[in-house]
Amino acid sequence: MRALLRNSDTPRDFAMGEVPEPVTPPGMVKIKVAYAGICGSDLHIYLGQESGLPQGIHGHEFSGTIAELGEGVSGFTVGQRVTAEHTASTCGRCAYCKTGRYQLCSHRHSIGFDIPGAFAEYVLVDPQYIHPLPQGVSLKAGALTEPLACIIHAVELVEVKPGMPVLVVGPGPMGFLAALTLRAYGCQVELLGTQVDRERLERAAAAGISVLEELRPGASYPLTVDCSGAQGGIRSAMSALEKGGTLLQVGIATREVTLPYDQVVYREWKIQGTFCHTWKDWHQALRLEETGRLDLSPVVTGEVELEDWQSAFEDLLDKKGMKTLFRIGGEEAAQ
């Protein structure tokens, strides 16, 4: 089968290749990939910033149709439209697993990181992490459920109320999704970027999000959400946070940052980290998509064939566009 392969940890050492189609073992499900989204973590891997990964097919935001059920699998049908979490396995025994926070399991393995991912024609998935797509949710929208579930997991970790003013910092795909999601929760959302983010801010504004290129003097918020992962973005989120407020850290800092940490004490700030998602987050994400409370279409700015991977990756690194999907599954991807 066709697949986009990472040949080594050398930056940009990706190439198209042919690998054997996976054989479906007992207890597993083989999915024919329709769409696969490019995540920021895929760009980090492309740049060689996550070395030592045990396999070379990445991609963990995807949708598709069930191609084959392994022996012993029930509750699904061949041809069924689905999406899936990128959790591949956990220990099932630790305190995190037993309390439903399995994304924090120390023995967790992930699709697209530890085992082959969705930048290929087929991917193997444990059925306990598969989510059927509701009738009104397209395969294209289904491929966005994973990043949406990440944002919902983050939002559910903090107390949000209708009418609450919220500042989101960083107008990339996750920041845009965070702004759309918080608006769906009834918050008054503003999205902060810089001049280099002009194209992305314009897209967010077209979707009805209030956008800023700089903070208003004296503006403060009970909740700020950093989706940039950059020192400047985190500092902006802190500077706009009112006393007793909460900073929700969504963006991953790929290098060390220096912050005014003493202000956490003086201003009684709360800092909430967030990682990945759980089953209930996926349930909520699909419900928001199905009911139309959340329109994800503005987030998708590109749809390309897998063979056009290089220009897609480089454009996203240049902040051209928002979310690009690989169209992999032929007829299935037309649905």
Short mmCIF file of C-alpha atoms in Angstrom, two decimals:
data_model
loop_
_atom_site.label_atom_id
_atom_site.label_comp_id
_atom_site.label_asym_id
_atom_site.label_seq_id
_atom_site.Cartn_x
_atom_site.Cartn_y
_atom_site.Cartn_z
CA MET A 1 0.00 0.00 0.00
CA ARG A 2 1.01 3.64 -0.43
CA ALA A 3 2.34 5.40 2.64
CA LEU A 4 4.23 8.55 3.62
CA LEU A 5 7.35 7.35 5.40
CA ARG A 6 9.83 8.96 7.79
CA ASN A 7 13.15 7.49 6.77
CA SER A 8 15.21 8.85 9.68
CA ASP A 9 15.29 11.51 12.39
CA THR A 10 17.08 13.84 9.99
CA PRO A 11 14.91 16.93 9.43
CA ARG A 12 12.63 16.66 6.37
CA ASP A 13 13.67 13.07 5.62
CA PHE A 14 10.19 11.95 4.51
CA ALA A 15 9.27 10.21 1.25
CA MET A 16 6.43 8.33 -0.39
CA GLY A 17 6.86 4.56 -0.41
CA GLU A 18 5.19 1.18 -0.69
CA VAL A 19 4.75 -1.03 2.38
CA PRO A 20 2.80 -4.27 2.87
CA GLU A 21 -0.88 -3.82 3.65
CA PRO A 22 -1.36 -4.74 7.32
CA VAL A 23 -2.82 -8.13 8.17
CA THR A 24 -5.73 -7.84 10.59
CA PRO A 25 -4.95 -9.82 13.77
CA PRO A 26 -7.63 -11.19 16.11
CA GLY A 27 -9.28 -8.49 18.18
CA MET A 28 -8.29 -5.64 15.84
CA VAL A 29 -10.00 -3.67 13.08
CA LYS A 30 -8.50 -2.56 9.76
CA ILE A 31 -9.69 0.84 8.57
CA LYS A 32 -9.38 2.12 5.02
CA VAL A 33 -8.31 5.72 5.52
CA ALA A 34 -10.45 8.36 3.78
CA TYR A 35 -8.98 11.56 5.22
CA ALA A 36 -5.97 12.24 7.44
CA GLY A 37 -5.15 15.63 8.93
CA ILE A 38 -1.71 17.14 9.42
CA CYS A 39 -1.18 17.94 13.10
CA GLY A 40 1.39 20.30 14.57
CA SER A 41 3.10 17.27 16.10
CA ASP A 42 3.51 15.81 12.59
CA LEU A 43 5.30 19.02 11.62
CA HIS A 44 7.56 18.68 14.70
CA ILE A 45 8.42 15.13 13.61
CA TYR A 46 9.08 16.36 10.07
CA LEU A 47 11.54 18.91 11.46
CA GLY A 48 13.33 16.24 13.49
CA GLN A 49 12.17 17.63 16.84
CA GLU A 50 10.82 14.27 18.09
CA SER A 51 13.60 11.76 17.63
CA GLY A 52 13.64 8.06 18.41
CA LEU A 53 10.08 7.21 17.42
CA PRO A 54 9.87 3.44 16.85
CA GLN A 55 8.18 3.48 13.45
CA GLY A 56 7.94 5.67 10.37
CA ILE A 57 4.28 6.09 9.38
CA HIS A 58 2.74 9.03 11.18
CA GLY A 59 -0.68 10.67 11.18
CA HIS A 60 -3.28 10.31 13.94
CA GLU A 61 -6.18 12.54 12.87
CA PHE A 62 -8.24 10.46 10.48
CA SER A 63 -11.51 9.01 9.32
CA GLY A 64 -12.36 6.11 7.07
CA THR A 65 -14.41 3.01 6.53
CA ILE A 66 -13.98 -0.38 8.14
CA ALA A 67 -12.22 -2.71 5.72
CA GLU A 68 -11.91 -5.85 7.85
CA LEU A 69 -12.83 -7.12 11.31
CA GLY A 70 -10.36 -9.31 13.14
CA GLU A 71 -11.50 -12.56 14.69
CA GLY A 72 -13.62 -11.97 17.79
CA VAL A 73 -14.58 -8.37 16.99
CA SER A 74 -18.29 -7.57 17.13
CA GLY A 75 -20.44 -4.45 17.15
CA PHE A 76 -19.08 -3.08 13.87
CA THR A 77 -19.68 -3.80 10.19
CA VAL A 78 -17.46 -3.75 7.12
CA GLY A 79 -18.03 -0.48 5.24
CA GLN A 80 -19.09 1.42 8.37
CA ARG A 81 -17.91 5.04 8.49
CA VAL A 82 -15.73 5.67 11.55
CA THR A 83 -13.04 7.71 13.19
CA ALA A 84 -10.74 6.62 16.01
CA GLU A 85 -8.69 7.86 18.91
CA HIS A 86 -4.95 7.68 18.53
CA THR A 87 -4.61 5.72 21.76
CA ALA A 88 -3.47 2.29 20.64
CA SER A 89 -3.09 0.53 23.99
CA THR A 90 -2.73 1.15 27.73
CA CYS A 91 -1.88 -1.01 30.73
CA GLY A 92 -5.52 -1.03 31.89
CA ARG A 93 -4.38 -1.47 35.51
CA CYS A 94 -2.95 1.82 36.75
CA ALA A 95 -4.90 4.47 38.67
CA TYR A 96 -5.24 6.58 35.52
CA CYS A 97 -6.70 3.74 33.48
CA LYS A 98 -9.09 2.74 36.27
CA THR A 99 -10.44 6.29 36.60
CA GLY A 100 -10.96 6.90 32.88
CA ARG A 101 -7.85 9.09 32.44
CA TYR A 102 -6.12 6.48 30.31
CA GLN A 103 -4.42 9.15 28.20
CA LEU A 104 -2.06 9.64 31.18
CA CYS A 105 -1.12 5.97 31.45
CA SER A 106 2.68 5.61 31.57
CA HIS A 107 2.43 2.55 29.32
CA ARG A 108 0.14 4.14 26.73
CA HIS A 109 1.04 3.68 23.06
CA SER A 110 -0.28 5.87 20.27
CA ILE A 111 -1.21 5.46 16.62
CA GLY A 112 1.11 7.54 14.47
CA PHE A 113 3.78 7.67 17.15
CA ASP A 114 4.45 4.21 18.58
CA ILE A 115 2.64 2.16 15.92
CA PRO A 116 1.96 2.90 12.23
CA GLY A 117 -0.43 5.77 11.65
CA ALA A 118 -2.90 7.08 9.10
CA PHE A 119 -0.64 8.61 6.45
CA ALA A 120 -1.27 5.40 4.55
CA GLU A 121 -4.11 3.58 2.82
CA TYR A 122 -4.90 1.38 5.83
CA VAL A 123 -4.44 1.56 9.60
CA LEU A 124 -5.04 -0.99 12.37
CA VAL A 125 -7.08 0.11 15.41
CA ASP A 126 -8.22 -1.48 18.65
CA PRO A 127 -12.05 -1.48 18.44
CA GLN A 128 -12.45 -0.01 21.93
CA TYR A 129 -11.11 3.27 20.55
CA ILE A 130 -13.28 3.40 17.41
CA HIS A 131 -16.15 5.89 17.15
CA PRO A 132 -18.83 5.45 14.46
CA LEU A 133 -19.63 8.66 12.63
CA PRO A 134 -23.21 9.90 13.12
CA GLN A 135 -25.35 10.12 10.00
CA GLY A 136 -24.92 13.87 9.62
CA VAL A 137 -21.14 13.95 10.11
CA SER A 138 -19.09 13.64 6.92
CA LEU A 139 -15.84 11.75 6.62
CA LYS A 140 -14.06 15.06 6.15
CA ALA A 141 -15.48 16.44 9.40
CA GLY A 142 -14.78 13.10 11.05
CA ALA A 143 -11.06 13.57 10.46
CA LEU A 144 -11.20 16.72 12.60
CA THR A 145 -12.74 14.94 15.59
CA GLU A 146 -9.37 14.13 17.17
CA PRO A 147 -8.13 17.73 17.49
CA LEU A 148 -11.64 18.82 18.50
CA ALA A 149 -11.69 16.17 21.25
CA CYS A 150 -8.35 17.56 22.49
CA ILE A 151 -9.88 21.02 22.79
CA ILE A 152 -13.03 19.73 24.48
CA HIS A 153 -10.87 17.83 26.97
CA ALA A 154 -9.05 21.08 27.74
CA VAL A 155 -12.22 23.15 28.11
CA GLU A 156 -13.79 20.54 30.39
CA LEU A 157 -10.81 20.83 32.76
CA VAL A 158 -11.65 24.45 33.63
CA GLU A 159 -14.84 26.16 34.71
CA VAL A 160 -16.41 28.04 31.82
CA LYS A 161 -19.71 29.88 32.02
CA PRO A 162 -21.95 31.45 29.38
CA GLY A 163 -20.93 35.05 28.84
CA MET A 164 -17.43 34.57 30.29
CA PRO A 165 -14.78 36.68 28.52
CA VAL A 166 -11.97 34.44 27.27
CA LEU A 167 -8.76 35.26 25.44
CA VAL A 168 -7.27 32.61 23.15
CA VAL A 169 -3.65 33.20 22.15
CA GLY A 170 -2.36 31.70 18.91
CA PRO A 171 -4.59 31.56 15.80
CA GLY A 172 -3.33 28.25 14.45
CA PRO A 173 -5.63 25.25 13.97
CA MET A 174 -5.86 24.47 17.70
CA GLY A 175 -6.39 28.12 18.62
CA PHE A 176 -9.12 28.44 15.98
CA LEU A 177 -10.77 25.25 17.24
CA ALA A 178 -10.49 26.49 20.82
CA ALA A 179 -12.16 29.78 19.89
CA LEU A 180 -14.98 28.02 18.01
CA THR A 181 -15.50 25.55 20.86
CA LEU A 182 -15.53 28.16 23.61
CA ARG A 183 -18.02 30.17 21.58
CA ALA A 184 -20.20 27.05 21.32
CA TYR A 185 -20.01 26.86 25.13
CA GLY A 186 -21.40 30.42 25.29
CA CYS A 187 -18.19 32.33 26.06
CA GLN A 188 -17.29 35.77 24.69
CA VAL A 189 -14.10 34.86 22.84
CA GLU A 190 -11.28 36.98 21.46
CA LEU A 191 -8.44 35.42 19.46
CA LEU A 192 -5.01 37.03 19.63
CA GLY A 193 -2.32 36.75 16.97
CA THR A 194 0.42 38.88 15.42
CA GLN A 195 0.92 40.50 12.05
CA VAL A 196 2.43 37.31 10.64
CA ASP A 197 -0.85 35.58 11.52
CA ARG A 198 -2.88 38.03 9.42
CA GLU A 199 -4.23 35.39 7.01
CA ARG A 200 -5.33 33.11 9.85
CA LEU A 201 -6.88 35.97 11.81
CA GLU A 202 -8.86 36.99 8.73
CA ARG A 203 -10.19 33.45 8.40
CA ALA A 204 -11.20 33.43 12.07
CA ALA A 205 -12.88 36.83 11.68
CA ALA A 206 -14.80 35.53 8.66
CA ALA A 207 -16.12 32.75 10.93
CA GLY A 208 -17.43 35.36 13.38
CA ILE A 209 -14.59 35.27 15.90
CA SER A 210 -13.42 38.58 17.36
CA VAL A 211 -9.71 38.89 16.56
CA LEU A 212 -6.86 41.01 17.92
CA GLU A 213 -3.33 41.77 16.73
CA GLU A 214 -2.40 43.29 20.08
CA LEU A 215 -3.89 43.38 23.54
CA ARG A 216 -6.01 46.35 24.51
CA PRO A 217 -4.43 48.38 27.34
CA GLY A 218 -5.81 47.24 30.67
CA ALA A 219 -7.79 44.33 29.25
CA SER A 220 -8.03 41.33 31.55
CA TYR A 221 -9.81 37.99 31.42
CA PRO A 222 -10.78 35.35 33.98
CA LEU A 223 -9.58 32.68 31.54
CA THR A 224 -6.80 32.82 28.98
CA VAL A 225 -5.91 29.92 26.72
CA ASP A 226 -2.46 29.65 25.19
CA CYS A 227 -2.44 27.60 22.00
CA SER A 228 0.89 28.91 20.70
CA GLY A 229 3.34 27.06 22.92
CA ALA A 230 5.71 30.02 22.37
CA GLN A 231 7.26 32.10 25.12
CA GLY A 232 5.75 35.31 23.73
CA GLY A 233 2.31 33.77 23.48
CA ILE A 234 2.38 32.37 27.02
CA ARG A 235 3.58 35.72 28.37
CA SER A 236 0.72 37.47 26.57
CA ALA A 237 -1.75 35.01 28.06
CA MET A 238 -0.33 35.70 31.52
CA SER A 239 -0.27 39.49 31.11
CA ALA A 240 -3.98 39.46 30.18
CA LEU A 241 -5.00 37.23 33.09
CA GLU A 242 -6.92 38.85 35.95
CA LYS A 243 -6.15 38.13 39.60
CA GLY A 244 -7.46 34.71 40.58
CA GLY A 245 -7.77 33.76 36.92
CA THR A 246 -6.84 30.56 35.11
CA LEU A 247 -4.31 30.02 32.34
CA LEU A 248 -5.18 26.96 30.25
CA GLN A 249 -2.04 25.71 28.53
CA VAL A 250 -2.91 23.89 25.30
CA GLY A 251 0.10 24.66 23.11
CA ILE A 252 3.20 22.51 23.57
CA ALA A 253 6.40 24.44 24.24
CA THR A 254 9.10 22.70 22.19
CA ARG A 255 11.85 24.66 23.93
CA GLU A 256 12.44 26.09 27.39
CA VAL A 257 10.57 29.30 28.20
CA THR A 258 11.22 32.02 30.79
CA LEU A 259 8.09 33.30 32.52
CA PRO A 260 7.20 35.71 35.39
CA TYR A 261 6.37 32.76 37.62
CA ASP A 262 6.31 34.85 40.80
CA GLN A 263 3.05 36.35 39.55
CA VAL A 264 1.38 32.97 40.01
CA VAL A 265 1.76 33.61 43.74
CA TYR A 266 1.08 37.34 43.86
CA ARG A 267 -1.99 37.13 41.63
CA GLU A 268 -3.27 33.73 42.78
CA TRP A 269 -3.30 32.38 39.23
CA LYS A 270 -4.17 28.81 38.43
CA ILE A 271 -2.32 27.08 35.60
CA GLN A 272 -4.07 24.10 34.04
CA GLY A 273 -2.27 21.81 31.64
CA THR A 274 -4.11 19.49 29.29
CA PHE A 275 -3.10 16.40 27.36
CA CYS A 276 -4.89 14.45 24.68
CA HIS A 277 -8.47 13.21 25.24
CA THR A 278 -10.69 10.45 26.61
CA TRP A 279 -13.78 8.59 25.43
CA LYS A 280 -16.23 11.16 26.84
CA ASP A 281 -14.43 13.97 25.01
CA TRP A 282 -14.93 12.14 21.72
CA HIS A 283 -18.59 11.58 22.54
CA GLN A 284 -19.05 15.30 23.18
CA ALA A 285 -17.09 16.25 20.04
CA LEU A 286 -19.24 14.07 17.78
CA ARG A 287 -22.40 15.33 19.48
CA LEU A 288 -21.43 18.95 18.79
CA GLU A 289 -20.68 18.06 15.17
CA GLU A 290 -23.90 16.08 14.74
CA THR A 291 -26.16 18.78 16.20
CA GLY A 292 -24.54 21.55 14.18
CA ARG A 293 -23.51 23.53 17.25
CA LEU A 294 -19.98 23.49 15.88
CA ASP A 295 -19.18 24.01 12.19
CA LEU A 296 -15.67 22.75 11.52
CA SER A 297 -15.58 23.61 7.81
CA PRO A 298 -13.79 26.99 8.27
CA VAL A 299 -10.84 25.17 9.85
CA VAL A 300 -10.04 23.18 6.67
CA THR A 301 -8.08 25.29 4.20
CA GLY A 302 -6.50 22.55 2.11
CA GLU A 303 -7.33 19.11 0.76
CA VAL A 304 -4.56 17.35 -1.15
CA GLU A 305 -3.46 13.92 -2.31
CA LEU A 306 -0.93 12.11 -0.14
CA GLU A 307 1.65 12.42 -2.93
CA ASP A 308 1.52 16.22 -2.48
CA TRP A 309 2.68 15.92 1.13
CA GLN A 310 5.83 18.06 0.81
CA SER A 311 4.16 21.26 -0.37
CA ALA A 312 1.41 20.73 2.23
CA PHE A 313 3.94 20.43 5.07
CA GLU A 314 6.03 23.40 3.92
CA ASP A 315 2.98 25.64 3.45
CA LEU A 316 1.80 24.91 7.00
CA LEU A 317 5.27 25.64 8.35
CA ASP A 318 5.03 29.01 6.56
CA LYS A 319 1.62 29.56 8.23
CA LYS A 320 -0.17 29.36 4.90
CA GLY A 321 -3.62 28.01 5.59
CA MET A 322 -5.01 26.44 8.74
CA LYS A 323 -5.68 22.69 8.55
CA THR A 324 -4.74 20.54 5.57
CA LEU A 325 -6.27 17.12 5.01
CA PHE A 326 -4.79 14.33 2.95
CA ARG A 327 -7.46 12.77 0.75
CA ILE A 328 -6.43 9.10 0.72
CA GLY A 329 -9.44 6.80 0.40
CA GLY A 330 -10.65 7.36 -3.15
CA GLU A 331 -14.41 6.93 -3.35
CA GLU A 332 -14.77 6.93 0.43
CA ALA A 333 -13.18 10.37 0.63
CA ALA A 334 -15.82 11.78 -1.69
CA GLN A 335 -18.53 11.18 0.93
#
